[in-house]
PDB file of C-alpha atoms in Angstrom:
ATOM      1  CA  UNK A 143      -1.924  31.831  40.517  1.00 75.00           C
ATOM      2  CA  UNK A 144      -1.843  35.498  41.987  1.00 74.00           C
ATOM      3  CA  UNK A 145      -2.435  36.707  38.498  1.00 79.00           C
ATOM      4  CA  UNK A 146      -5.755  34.496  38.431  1.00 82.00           C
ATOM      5  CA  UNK A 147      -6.880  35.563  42.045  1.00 80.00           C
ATOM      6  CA  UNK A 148      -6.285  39.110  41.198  1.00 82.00           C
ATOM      7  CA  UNK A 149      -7.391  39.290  37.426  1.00 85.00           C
ATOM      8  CA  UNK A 150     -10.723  37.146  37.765  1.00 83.00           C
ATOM      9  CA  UNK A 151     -11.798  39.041  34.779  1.00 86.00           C
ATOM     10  CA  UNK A 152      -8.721  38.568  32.633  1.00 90.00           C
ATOM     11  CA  UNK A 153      -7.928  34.878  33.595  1.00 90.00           C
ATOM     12  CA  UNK A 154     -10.477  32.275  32.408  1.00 91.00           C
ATOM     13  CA  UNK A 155      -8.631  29.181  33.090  1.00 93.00           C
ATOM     14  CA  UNK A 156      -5.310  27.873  35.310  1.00 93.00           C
ATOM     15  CA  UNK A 157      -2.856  25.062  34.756  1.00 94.00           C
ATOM     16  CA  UNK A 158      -0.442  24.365  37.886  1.00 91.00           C
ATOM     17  CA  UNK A 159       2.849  22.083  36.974  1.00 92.00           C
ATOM     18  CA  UNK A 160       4.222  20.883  40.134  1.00 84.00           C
ATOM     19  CA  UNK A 161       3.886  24.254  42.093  1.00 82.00           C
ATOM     20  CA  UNK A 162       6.492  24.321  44.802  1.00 77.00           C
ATOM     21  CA  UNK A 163       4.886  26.756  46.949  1.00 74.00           C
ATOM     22  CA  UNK A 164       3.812  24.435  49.863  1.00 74.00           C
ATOM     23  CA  UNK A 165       6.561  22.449  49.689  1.00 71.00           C
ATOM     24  CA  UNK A 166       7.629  21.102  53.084  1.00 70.00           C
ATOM     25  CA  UNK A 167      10.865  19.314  52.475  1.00 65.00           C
ATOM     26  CA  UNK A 168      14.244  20.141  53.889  1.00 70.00           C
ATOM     27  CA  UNK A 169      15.535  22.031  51.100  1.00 70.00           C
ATOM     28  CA  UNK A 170      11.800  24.498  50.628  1.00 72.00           C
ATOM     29  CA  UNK A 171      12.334  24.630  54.329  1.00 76.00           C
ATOM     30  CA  UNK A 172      15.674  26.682  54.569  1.00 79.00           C
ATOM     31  CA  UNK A 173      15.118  28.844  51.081  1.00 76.00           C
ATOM     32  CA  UNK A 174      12.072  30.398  53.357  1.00 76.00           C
ATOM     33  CA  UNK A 175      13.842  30.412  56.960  1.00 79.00           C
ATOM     34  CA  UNK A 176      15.784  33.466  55.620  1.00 79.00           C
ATOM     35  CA  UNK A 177      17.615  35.355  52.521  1.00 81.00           C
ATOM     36  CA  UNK A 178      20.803  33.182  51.396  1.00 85.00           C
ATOM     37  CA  UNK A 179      23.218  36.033  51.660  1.00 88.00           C
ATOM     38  CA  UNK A 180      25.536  37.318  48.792  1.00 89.00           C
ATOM     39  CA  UNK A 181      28.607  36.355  50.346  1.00 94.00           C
ATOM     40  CA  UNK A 182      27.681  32.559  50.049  1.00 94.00           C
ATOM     41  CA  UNK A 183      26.693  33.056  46.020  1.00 93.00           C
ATOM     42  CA  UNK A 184      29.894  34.644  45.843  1.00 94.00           C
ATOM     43  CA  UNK A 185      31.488  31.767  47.178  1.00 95.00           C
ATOM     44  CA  UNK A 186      29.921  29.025  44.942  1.00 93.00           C
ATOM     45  CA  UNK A 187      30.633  31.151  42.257  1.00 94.00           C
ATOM     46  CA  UNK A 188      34.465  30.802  42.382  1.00 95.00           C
ATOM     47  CA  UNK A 189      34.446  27.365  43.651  1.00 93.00           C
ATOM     48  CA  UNK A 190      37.875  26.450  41.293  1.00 94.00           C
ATOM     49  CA  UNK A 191      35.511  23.720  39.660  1.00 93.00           C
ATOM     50  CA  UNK A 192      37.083  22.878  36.032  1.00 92.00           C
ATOM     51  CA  UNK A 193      34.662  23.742  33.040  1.00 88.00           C
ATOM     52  CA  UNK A 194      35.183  20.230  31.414  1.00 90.00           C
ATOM     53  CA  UNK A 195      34.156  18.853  35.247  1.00 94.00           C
ATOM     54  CA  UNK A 196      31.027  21.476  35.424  1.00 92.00           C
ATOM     55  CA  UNK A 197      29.554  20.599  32.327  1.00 89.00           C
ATOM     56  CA  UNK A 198      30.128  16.665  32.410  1.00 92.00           C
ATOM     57  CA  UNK A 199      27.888  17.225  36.203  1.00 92.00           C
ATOM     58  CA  UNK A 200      25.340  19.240  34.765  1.00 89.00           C
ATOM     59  CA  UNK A 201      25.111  16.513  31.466  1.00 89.00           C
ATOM     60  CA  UNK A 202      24.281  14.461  34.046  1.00 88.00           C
ATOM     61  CA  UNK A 203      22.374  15.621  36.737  1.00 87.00           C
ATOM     62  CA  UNK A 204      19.624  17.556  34.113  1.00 84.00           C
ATOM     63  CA  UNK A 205      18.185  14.253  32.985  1.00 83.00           C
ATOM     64  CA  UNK A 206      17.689  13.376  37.205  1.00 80.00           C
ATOM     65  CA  UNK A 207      16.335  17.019  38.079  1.00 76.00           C
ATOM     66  CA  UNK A 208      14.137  17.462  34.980  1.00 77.00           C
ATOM     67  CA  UNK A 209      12.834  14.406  34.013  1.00 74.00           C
ATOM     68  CA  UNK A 210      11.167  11.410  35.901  1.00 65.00           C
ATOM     69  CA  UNK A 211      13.209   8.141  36.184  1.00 71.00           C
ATOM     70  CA  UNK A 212      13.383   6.096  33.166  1.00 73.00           C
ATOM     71  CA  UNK A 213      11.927   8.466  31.156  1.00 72.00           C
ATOM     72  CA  UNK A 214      13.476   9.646  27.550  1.00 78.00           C
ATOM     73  CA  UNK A 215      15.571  12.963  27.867  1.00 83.00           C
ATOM     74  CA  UNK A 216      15.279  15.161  25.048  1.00 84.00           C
ATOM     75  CA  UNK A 217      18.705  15.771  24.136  1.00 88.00           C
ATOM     76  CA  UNK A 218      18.577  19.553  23.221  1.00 88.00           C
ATOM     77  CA  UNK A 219      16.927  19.973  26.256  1.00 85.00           C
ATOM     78  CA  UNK A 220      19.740  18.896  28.132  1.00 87.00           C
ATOM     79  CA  UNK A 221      22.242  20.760  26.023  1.00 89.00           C
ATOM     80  CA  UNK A 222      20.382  24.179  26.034  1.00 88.00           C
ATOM     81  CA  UNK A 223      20.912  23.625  30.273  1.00 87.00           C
ATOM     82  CA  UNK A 224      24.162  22.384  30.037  1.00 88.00           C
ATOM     83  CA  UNK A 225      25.225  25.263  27.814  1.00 88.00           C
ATOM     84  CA  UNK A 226      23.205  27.694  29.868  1.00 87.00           C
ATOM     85  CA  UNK A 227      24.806  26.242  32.963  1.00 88.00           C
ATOM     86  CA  UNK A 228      28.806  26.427  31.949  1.00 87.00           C
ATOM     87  CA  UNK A 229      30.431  27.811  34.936  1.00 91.00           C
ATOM     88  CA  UNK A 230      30.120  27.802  38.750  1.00 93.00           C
ATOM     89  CA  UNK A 231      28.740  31.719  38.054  1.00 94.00           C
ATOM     90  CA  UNK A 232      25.449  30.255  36.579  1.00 93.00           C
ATOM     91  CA  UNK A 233      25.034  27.996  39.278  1.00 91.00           C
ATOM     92  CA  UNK A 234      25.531  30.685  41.592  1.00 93.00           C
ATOM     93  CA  UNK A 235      22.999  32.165  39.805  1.00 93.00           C
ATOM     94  CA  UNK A 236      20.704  29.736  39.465  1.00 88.00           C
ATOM     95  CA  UNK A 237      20.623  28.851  42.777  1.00 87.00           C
ATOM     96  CA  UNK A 238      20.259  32.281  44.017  1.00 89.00           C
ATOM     97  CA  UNK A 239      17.168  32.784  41.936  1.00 87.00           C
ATOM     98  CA  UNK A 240      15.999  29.732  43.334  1.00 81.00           C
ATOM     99  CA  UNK A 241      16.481  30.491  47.005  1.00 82.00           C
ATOM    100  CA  UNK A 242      15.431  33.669  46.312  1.00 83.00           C
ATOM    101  CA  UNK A 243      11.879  32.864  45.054  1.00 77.00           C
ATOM    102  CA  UNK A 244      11.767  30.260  47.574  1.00 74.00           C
ATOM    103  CA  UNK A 245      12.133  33.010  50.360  1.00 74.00           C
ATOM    104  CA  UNK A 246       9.984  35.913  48.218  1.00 71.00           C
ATOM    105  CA  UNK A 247       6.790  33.580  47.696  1.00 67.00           C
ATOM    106  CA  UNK A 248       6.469  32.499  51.205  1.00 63.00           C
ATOM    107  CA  UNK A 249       3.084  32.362  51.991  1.00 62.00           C
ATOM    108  CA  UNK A 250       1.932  33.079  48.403  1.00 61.00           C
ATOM    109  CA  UNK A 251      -0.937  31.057  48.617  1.00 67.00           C
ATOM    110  CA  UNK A 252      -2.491  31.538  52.187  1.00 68.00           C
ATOM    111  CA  UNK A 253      -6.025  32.124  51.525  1.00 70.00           C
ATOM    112  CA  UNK A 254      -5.825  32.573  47.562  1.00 74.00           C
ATOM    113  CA  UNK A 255      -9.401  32.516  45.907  1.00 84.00           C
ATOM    114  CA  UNK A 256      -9.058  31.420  42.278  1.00 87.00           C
ATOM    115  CA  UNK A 257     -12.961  31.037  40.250  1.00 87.00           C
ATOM    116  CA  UNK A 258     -11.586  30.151  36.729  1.00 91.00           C
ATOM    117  CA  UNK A 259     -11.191  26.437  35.886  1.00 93.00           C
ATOM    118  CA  UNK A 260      -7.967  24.987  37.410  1.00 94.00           C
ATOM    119  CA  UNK A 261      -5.782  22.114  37.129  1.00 96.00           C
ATOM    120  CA  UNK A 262      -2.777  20.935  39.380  1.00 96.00           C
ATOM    121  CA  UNK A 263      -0.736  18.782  37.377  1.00 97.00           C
ATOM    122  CA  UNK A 264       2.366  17.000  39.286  1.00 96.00           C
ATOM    123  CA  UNK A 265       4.651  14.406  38.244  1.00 94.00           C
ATOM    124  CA  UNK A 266       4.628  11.970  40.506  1.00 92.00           C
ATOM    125  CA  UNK A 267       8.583  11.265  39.986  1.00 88.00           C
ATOM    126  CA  UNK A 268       9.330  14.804  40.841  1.00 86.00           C
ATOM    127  CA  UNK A 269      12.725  14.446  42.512  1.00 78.00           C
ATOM    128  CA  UNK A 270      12.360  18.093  43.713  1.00 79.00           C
ATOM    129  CA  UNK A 271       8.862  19.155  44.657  1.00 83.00           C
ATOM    130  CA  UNK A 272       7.205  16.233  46.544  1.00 83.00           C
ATOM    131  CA  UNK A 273       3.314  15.648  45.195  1.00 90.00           C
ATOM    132  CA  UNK A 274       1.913  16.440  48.680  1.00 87.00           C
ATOM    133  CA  UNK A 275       2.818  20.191  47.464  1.00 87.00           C
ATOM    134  CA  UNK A 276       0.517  19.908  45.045  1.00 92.00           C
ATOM    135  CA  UNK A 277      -1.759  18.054  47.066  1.00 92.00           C
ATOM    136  CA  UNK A 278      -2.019  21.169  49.537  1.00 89.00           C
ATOM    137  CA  UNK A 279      -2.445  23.358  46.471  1.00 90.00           C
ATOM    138  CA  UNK A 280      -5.308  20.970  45.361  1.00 94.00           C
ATOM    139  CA  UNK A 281      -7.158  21.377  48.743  1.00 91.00           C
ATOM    140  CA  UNK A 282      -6.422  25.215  49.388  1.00 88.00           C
ATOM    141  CA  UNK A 283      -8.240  26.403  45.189  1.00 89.00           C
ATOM    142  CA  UNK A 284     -12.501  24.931  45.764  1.00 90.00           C
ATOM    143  CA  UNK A 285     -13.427  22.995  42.387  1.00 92.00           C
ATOM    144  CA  UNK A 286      -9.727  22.306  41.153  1.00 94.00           C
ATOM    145  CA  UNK A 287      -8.577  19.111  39.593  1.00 96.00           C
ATOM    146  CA  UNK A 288      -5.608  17.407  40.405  1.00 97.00           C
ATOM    147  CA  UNK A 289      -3.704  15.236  37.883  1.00 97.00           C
ATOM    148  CA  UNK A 290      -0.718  13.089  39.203  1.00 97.00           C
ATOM    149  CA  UNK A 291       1.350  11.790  36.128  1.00 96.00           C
ATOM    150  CA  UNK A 292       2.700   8.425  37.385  1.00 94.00           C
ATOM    151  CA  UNK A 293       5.678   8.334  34.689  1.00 89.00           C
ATOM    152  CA  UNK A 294       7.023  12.097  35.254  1.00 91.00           C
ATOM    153  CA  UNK A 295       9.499  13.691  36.819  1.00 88.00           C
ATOM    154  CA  UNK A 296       9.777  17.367  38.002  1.00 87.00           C
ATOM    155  CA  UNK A 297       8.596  18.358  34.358  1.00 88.00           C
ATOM    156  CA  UNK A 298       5.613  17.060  33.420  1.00 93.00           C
ATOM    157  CA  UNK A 299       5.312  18.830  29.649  1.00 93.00           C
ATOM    158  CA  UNK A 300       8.781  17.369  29.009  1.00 89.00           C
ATOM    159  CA  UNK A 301       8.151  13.934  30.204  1.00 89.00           C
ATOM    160  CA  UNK A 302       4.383  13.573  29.172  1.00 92.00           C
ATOM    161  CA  UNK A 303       3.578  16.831  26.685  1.00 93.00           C
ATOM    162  CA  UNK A 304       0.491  14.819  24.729  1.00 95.00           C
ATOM    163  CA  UNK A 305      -0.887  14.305  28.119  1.00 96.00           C
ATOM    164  CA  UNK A 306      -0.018  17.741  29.631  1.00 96.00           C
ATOM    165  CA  UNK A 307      -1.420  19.635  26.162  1.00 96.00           C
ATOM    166  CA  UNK A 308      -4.560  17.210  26.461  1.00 96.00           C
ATOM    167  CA  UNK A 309      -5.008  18.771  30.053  1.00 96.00           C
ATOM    168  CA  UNK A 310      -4.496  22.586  28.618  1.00 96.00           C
ATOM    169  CA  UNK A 311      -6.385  22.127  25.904  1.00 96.00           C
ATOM    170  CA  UNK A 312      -9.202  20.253  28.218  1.00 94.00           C
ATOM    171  CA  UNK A 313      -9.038  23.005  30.848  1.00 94.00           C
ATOM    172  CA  UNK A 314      -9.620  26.003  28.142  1.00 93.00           C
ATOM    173  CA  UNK A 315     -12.750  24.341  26.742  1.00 92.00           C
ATOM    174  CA  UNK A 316     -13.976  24.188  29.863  1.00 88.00           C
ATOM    175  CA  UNK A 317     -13.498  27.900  30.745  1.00 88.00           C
ATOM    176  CA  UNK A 318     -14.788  28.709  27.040  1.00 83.00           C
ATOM    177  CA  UNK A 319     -18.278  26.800  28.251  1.00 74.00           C
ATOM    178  CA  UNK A 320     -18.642  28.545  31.460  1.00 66.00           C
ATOM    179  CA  UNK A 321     -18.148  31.821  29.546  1.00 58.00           C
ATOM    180  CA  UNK A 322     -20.962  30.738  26.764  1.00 60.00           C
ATOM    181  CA  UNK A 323     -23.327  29.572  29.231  1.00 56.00           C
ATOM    182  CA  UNK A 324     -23.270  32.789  31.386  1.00 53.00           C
TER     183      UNK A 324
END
């Protein structure tokens, strides 16, 4: 987004997948109030939590965080993140990267001007970023469309990639007319 508003020459077109940046729920809430400090990643990274106990949570709660409900999981999807996510370190990690971009891109899209083609795509099953984030994103970039995918979750290309490509692929043409006709 940034990289659009900044590069108006460089970037022709923009595709949004459930940006979190205006997210108002609890949890967007306190990764902006302040910095999660280091002592409490420490912590969660040496929370004793057996590996065999670690991996049969993460097996489980990918499919709920990534993907919309009742949709198909692609299974090396879930095992790249449950192999990538192994031991309480990584979720340390994880989370602090999380919290930390939270925190960093507060504000990140007061008063953005984007003038390239743009699409806000949001699943409306995201379990993690509620739609109205989106819908705020929508409202704040003049000319954008926004697509809600009724069937998916917080990862649209995973739950619905014919329909997200379709949407890329839509949103290029369009910037490659604008640039003929000029």
């Amino acid at each position: 987004m940034r990289a659009a508003a900044r590069h108006a020459d460089l970037v022709k077109a923009l595709v949004a997948l459930d940006d979190p940046l205006n997210a108002q729920h609890w949890l967007a809430r306190l990764a902006r109030r302040r910095p999660i400090p280091v002592w409490f990643w420490s912590c969660v990274a040496h929370l004793p939590v057996p590996a065999r106990t670690l991996r049969w949570g993460i097996r489980r709660a990918i499919p709920k965080v990534l993907y919309g409900p009742g949709a198909t999981t692609d299974p090396e999807v879930v095992a790249y993140w449950t192999q990538l996510v192994s031991r309480a370190t990584d979720v340390a990690a994880l989370g602090r990267d999380a919290f930390r971009y939270g925190y960093e891109a507060l504000g990140s899209h007061r008063g953005i001007r984007v003038h390239c083609p743009t699409v806000i795509v949001h699943g409306a099953r995201d379990r993690i970023i509620p739609v109205q984030s989106s819908r705020m994103l929508h409202q704040q970039i003049s000319g954008s469309q926004l697509v809600i995918l009724p069937r998916s979750g917080h990862c649209p290309q995973l739950d619905n990639p014919d329909e997200v490509t379709r949407l890329v692929v839509e949103v290029v043409r369009r910037a490659g007319d604008r640039t003929e006709s000029a």
